PDB file of C-alpha atoms in Angstrom:
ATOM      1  CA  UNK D   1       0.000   0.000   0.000  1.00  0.00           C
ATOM      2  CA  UNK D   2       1.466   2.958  -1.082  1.00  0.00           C
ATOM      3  CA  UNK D   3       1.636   5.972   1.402  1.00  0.00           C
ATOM      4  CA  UNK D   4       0.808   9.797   0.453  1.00  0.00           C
ATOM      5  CA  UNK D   5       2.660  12.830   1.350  1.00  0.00           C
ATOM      6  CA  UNK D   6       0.492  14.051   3.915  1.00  0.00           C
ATOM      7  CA  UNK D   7       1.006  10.603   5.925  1.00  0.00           C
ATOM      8  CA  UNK D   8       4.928  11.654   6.521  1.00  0.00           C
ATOM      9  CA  UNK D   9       5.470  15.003   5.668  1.00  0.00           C
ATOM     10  CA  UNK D  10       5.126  16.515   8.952  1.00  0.00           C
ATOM     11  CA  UNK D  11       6.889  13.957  10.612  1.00  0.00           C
ATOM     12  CA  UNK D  12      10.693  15.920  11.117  1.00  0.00           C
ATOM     13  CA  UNK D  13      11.523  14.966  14.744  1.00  0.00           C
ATOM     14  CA  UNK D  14      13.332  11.992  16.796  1.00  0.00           C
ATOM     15  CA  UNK D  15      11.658  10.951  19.793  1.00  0.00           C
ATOM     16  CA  UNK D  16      14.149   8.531  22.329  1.00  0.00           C
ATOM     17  CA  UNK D  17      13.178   6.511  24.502  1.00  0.00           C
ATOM     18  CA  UNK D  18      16.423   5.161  26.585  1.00  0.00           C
ATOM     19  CA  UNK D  19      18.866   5.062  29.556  1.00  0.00           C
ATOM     20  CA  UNK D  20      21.244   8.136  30.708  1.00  0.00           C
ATOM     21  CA  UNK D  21      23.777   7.240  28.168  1.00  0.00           C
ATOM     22  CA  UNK D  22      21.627   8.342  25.554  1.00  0.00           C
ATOM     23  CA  UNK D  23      21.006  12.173  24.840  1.00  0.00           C
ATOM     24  CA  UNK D  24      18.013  14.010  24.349  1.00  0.00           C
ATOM     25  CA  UNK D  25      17.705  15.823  21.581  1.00  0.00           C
ATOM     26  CA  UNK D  26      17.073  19.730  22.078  1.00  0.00           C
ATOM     27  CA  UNK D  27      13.941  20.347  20.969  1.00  0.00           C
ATOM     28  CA  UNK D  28      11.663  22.665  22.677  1.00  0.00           C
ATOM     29  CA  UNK D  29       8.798  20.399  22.521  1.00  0.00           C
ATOM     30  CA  UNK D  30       9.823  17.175  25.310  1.00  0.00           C
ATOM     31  CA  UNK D  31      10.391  14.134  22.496  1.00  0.00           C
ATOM     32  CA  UNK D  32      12.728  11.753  24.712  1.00  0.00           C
ATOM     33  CA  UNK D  33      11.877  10.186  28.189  1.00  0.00           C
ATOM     34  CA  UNK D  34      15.229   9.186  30.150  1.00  0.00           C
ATOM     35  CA  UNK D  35      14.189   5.741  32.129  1.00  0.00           C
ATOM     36  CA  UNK D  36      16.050   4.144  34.780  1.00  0.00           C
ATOM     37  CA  UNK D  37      15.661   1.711  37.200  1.00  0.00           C
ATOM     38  CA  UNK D  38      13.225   3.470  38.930  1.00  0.00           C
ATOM     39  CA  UNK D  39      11.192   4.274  36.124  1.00  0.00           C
ATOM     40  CA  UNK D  40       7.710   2.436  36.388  1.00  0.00           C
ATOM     41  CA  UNK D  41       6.686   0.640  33.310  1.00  0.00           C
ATOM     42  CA  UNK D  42       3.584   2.901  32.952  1.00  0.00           C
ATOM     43  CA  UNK D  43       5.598   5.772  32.119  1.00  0.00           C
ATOM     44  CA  UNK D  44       7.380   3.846  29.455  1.00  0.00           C
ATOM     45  CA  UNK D  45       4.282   2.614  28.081  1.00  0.00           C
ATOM     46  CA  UNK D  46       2.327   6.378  28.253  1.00  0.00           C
ATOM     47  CA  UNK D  47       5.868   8.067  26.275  1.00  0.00           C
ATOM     48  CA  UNK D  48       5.349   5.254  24.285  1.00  0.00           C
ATOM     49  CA  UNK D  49       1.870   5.857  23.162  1.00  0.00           C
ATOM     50  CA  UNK D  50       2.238   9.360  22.925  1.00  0.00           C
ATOM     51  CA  UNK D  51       5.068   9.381  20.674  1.00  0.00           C
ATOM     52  CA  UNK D  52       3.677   6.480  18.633  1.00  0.00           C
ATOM     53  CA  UNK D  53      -0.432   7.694  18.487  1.00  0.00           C
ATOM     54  CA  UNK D  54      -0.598  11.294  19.833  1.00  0.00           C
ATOM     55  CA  UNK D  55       2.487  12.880  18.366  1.00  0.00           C
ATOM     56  CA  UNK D  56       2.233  13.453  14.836  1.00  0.00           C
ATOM     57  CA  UNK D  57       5.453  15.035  14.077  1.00  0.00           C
ATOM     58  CA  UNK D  58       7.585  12.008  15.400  1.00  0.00           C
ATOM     59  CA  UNK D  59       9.144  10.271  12.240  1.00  0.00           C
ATOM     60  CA  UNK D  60      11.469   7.317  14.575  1.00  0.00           C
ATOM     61  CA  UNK D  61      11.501   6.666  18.061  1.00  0.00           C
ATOM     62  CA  UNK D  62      14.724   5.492  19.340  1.00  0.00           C
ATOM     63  CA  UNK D  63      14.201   2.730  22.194  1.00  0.00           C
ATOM     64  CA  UNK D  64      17.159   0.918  23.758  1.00  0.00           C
ATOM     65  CA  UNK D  65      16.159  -2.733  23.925  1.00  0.00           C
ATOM     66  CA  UNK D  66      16.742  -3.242  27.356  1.00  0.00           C
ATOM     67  CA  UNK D  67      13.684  -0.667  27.808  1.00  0.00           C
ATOM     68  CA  UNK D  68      12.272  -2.077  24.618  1.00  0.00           C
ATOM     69  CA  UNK D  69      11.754  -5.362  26.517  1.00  0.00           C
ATOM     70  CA  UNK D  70       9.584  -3.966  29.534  1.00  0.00           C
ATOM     71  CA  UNK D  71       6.993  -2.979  27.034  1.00  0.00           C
ATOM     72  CA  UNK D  72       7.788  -5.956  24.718  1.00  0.00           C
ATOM     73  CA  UNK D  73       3.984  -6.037  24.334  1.00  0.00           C
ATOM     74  CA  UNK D  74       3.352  -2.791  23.164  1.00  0.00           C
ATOM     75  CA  UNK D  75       6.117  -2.607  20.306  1.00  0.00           C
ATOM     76  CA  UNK D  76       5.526  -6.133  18.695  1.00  0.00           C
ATOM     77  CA  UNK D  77       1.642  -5.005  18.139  1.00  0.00           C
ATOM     78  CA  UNK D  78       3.221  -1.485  16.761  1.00  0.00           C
ATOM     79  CA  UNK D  79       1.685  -1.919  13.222  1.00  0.00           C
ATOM     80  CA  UNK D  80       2.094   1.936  11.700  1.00  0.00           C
ATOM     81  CA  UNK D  81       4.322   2.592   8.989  1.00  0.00           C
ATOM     82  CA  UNK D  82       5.192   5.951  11.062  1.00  0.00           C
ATOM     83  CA  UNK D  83       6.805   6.713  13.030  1.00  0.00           C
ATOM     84  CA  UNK D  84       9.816   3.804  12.645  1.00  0.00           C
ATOM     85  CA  UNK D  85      10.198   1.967  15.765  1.00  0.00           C
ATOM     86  CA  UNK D  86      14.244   1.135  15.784  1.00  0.00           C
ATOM     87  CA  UNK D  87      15.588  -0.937  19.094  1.00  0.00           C
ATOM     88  CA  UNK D  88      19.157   0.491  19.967  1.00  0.00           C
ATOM     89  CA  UNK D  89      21.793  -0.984  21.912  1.00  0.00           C
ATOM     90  CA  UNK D  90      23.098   0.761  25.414  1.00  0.00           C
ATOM     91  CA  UNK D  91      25.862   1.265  26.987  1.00  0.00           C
ATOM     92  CA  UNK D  92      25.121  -1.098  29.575  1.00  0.00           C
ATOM     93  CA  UNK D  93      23.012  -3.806  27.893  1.00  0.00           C
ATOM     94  CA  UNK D  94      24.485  -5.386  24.415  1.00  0.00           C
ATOM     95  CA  UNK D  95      21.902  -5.466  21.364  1.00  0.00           C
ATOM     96  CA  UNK D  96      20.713  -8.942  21.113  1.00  0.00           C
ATOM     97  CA  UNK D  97      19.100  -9.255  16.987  1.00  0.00           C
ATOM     98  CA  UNK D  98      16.924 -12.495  18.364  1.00  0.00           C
ATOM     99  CA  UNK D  99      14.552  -9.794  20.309  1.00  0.00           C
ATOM    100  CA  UNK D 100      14.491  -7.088  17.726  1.00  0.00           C
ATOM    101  CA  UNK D 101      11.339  -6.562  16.717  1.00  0.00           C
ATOM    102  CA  UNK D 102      12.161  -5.309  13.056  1.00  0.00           C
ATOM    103  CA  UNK D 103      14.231  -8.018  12.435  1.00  0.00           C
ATOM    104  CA  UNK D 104      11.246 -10.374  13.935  1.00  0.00           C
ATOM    105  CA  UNK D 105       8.878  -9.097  11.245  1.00  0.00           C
ATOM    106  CA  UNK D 106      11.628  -9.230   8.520  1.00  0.00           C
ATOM    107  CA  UNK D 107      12.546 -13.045   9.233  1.00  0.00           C
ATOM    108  CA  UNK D 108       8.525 -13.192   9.474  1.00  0.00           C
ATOM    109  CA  UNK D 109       7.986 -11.990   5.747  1.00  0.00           C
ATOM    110  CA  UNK D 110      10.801 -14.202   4.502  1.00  0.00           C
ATOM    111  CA  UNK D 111       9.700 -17.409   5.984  1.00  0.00           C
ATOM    112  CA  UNK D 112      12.270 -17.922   8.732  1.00  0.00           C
TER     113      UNK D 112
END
């Protein structure tokens, strides 16, 4: 299905979802939620939502898949073209390709 202009044209910002080793971008408008340990799973899931259904000028959110896992849930129903959903590794945690949800639904589509 082919997507018109109007379905990604305002979409010009990063939003990040992710750990203290990742910086927020400076925008004026708050695109990036900094989570840590203390950092209920609610919040994670509400930043989530809003940057993924309420925002419409968010064109990728950055997760760290550490975080991406506490709202595993959440991301594997994700079924918009925009914004891109992309699972980054942190400083801390090591990116592990057999829970990435992009490559899930790419292994998916070629029969793997």
């Amino acid at each position: 299905m082919a997507l018109s202009t109007s379905d990604y044209k305002d979409r010009t910002f990063l939003a990040v979802i992710g750990d203290e080793h990742v910086t927020p971008p400076p925008h004026a408008q708050k695109n990036f939620l900094v989570v840590d340990a203390k950092t209920e799973n609610e919040a994670v899931e509400r930043a989530f939502d809003d940057f993924t259904s309420d925002r419409k000028d968010i064109g990728i959110v950055l997760i760290n898949q550490h975080i991406a896992e506490r709202i595993r849930h959440r991301i594997d129903s994700f079924t918009a073209a925009f914004p891109a959903i992309l699972e980054i590794p942190s400083k801390d945690h090591p990116y592990d390709p057999e829970k990435d949800s992009v490559l899930k639904r790419v292994r998916k589509l070629f029969g793997e």
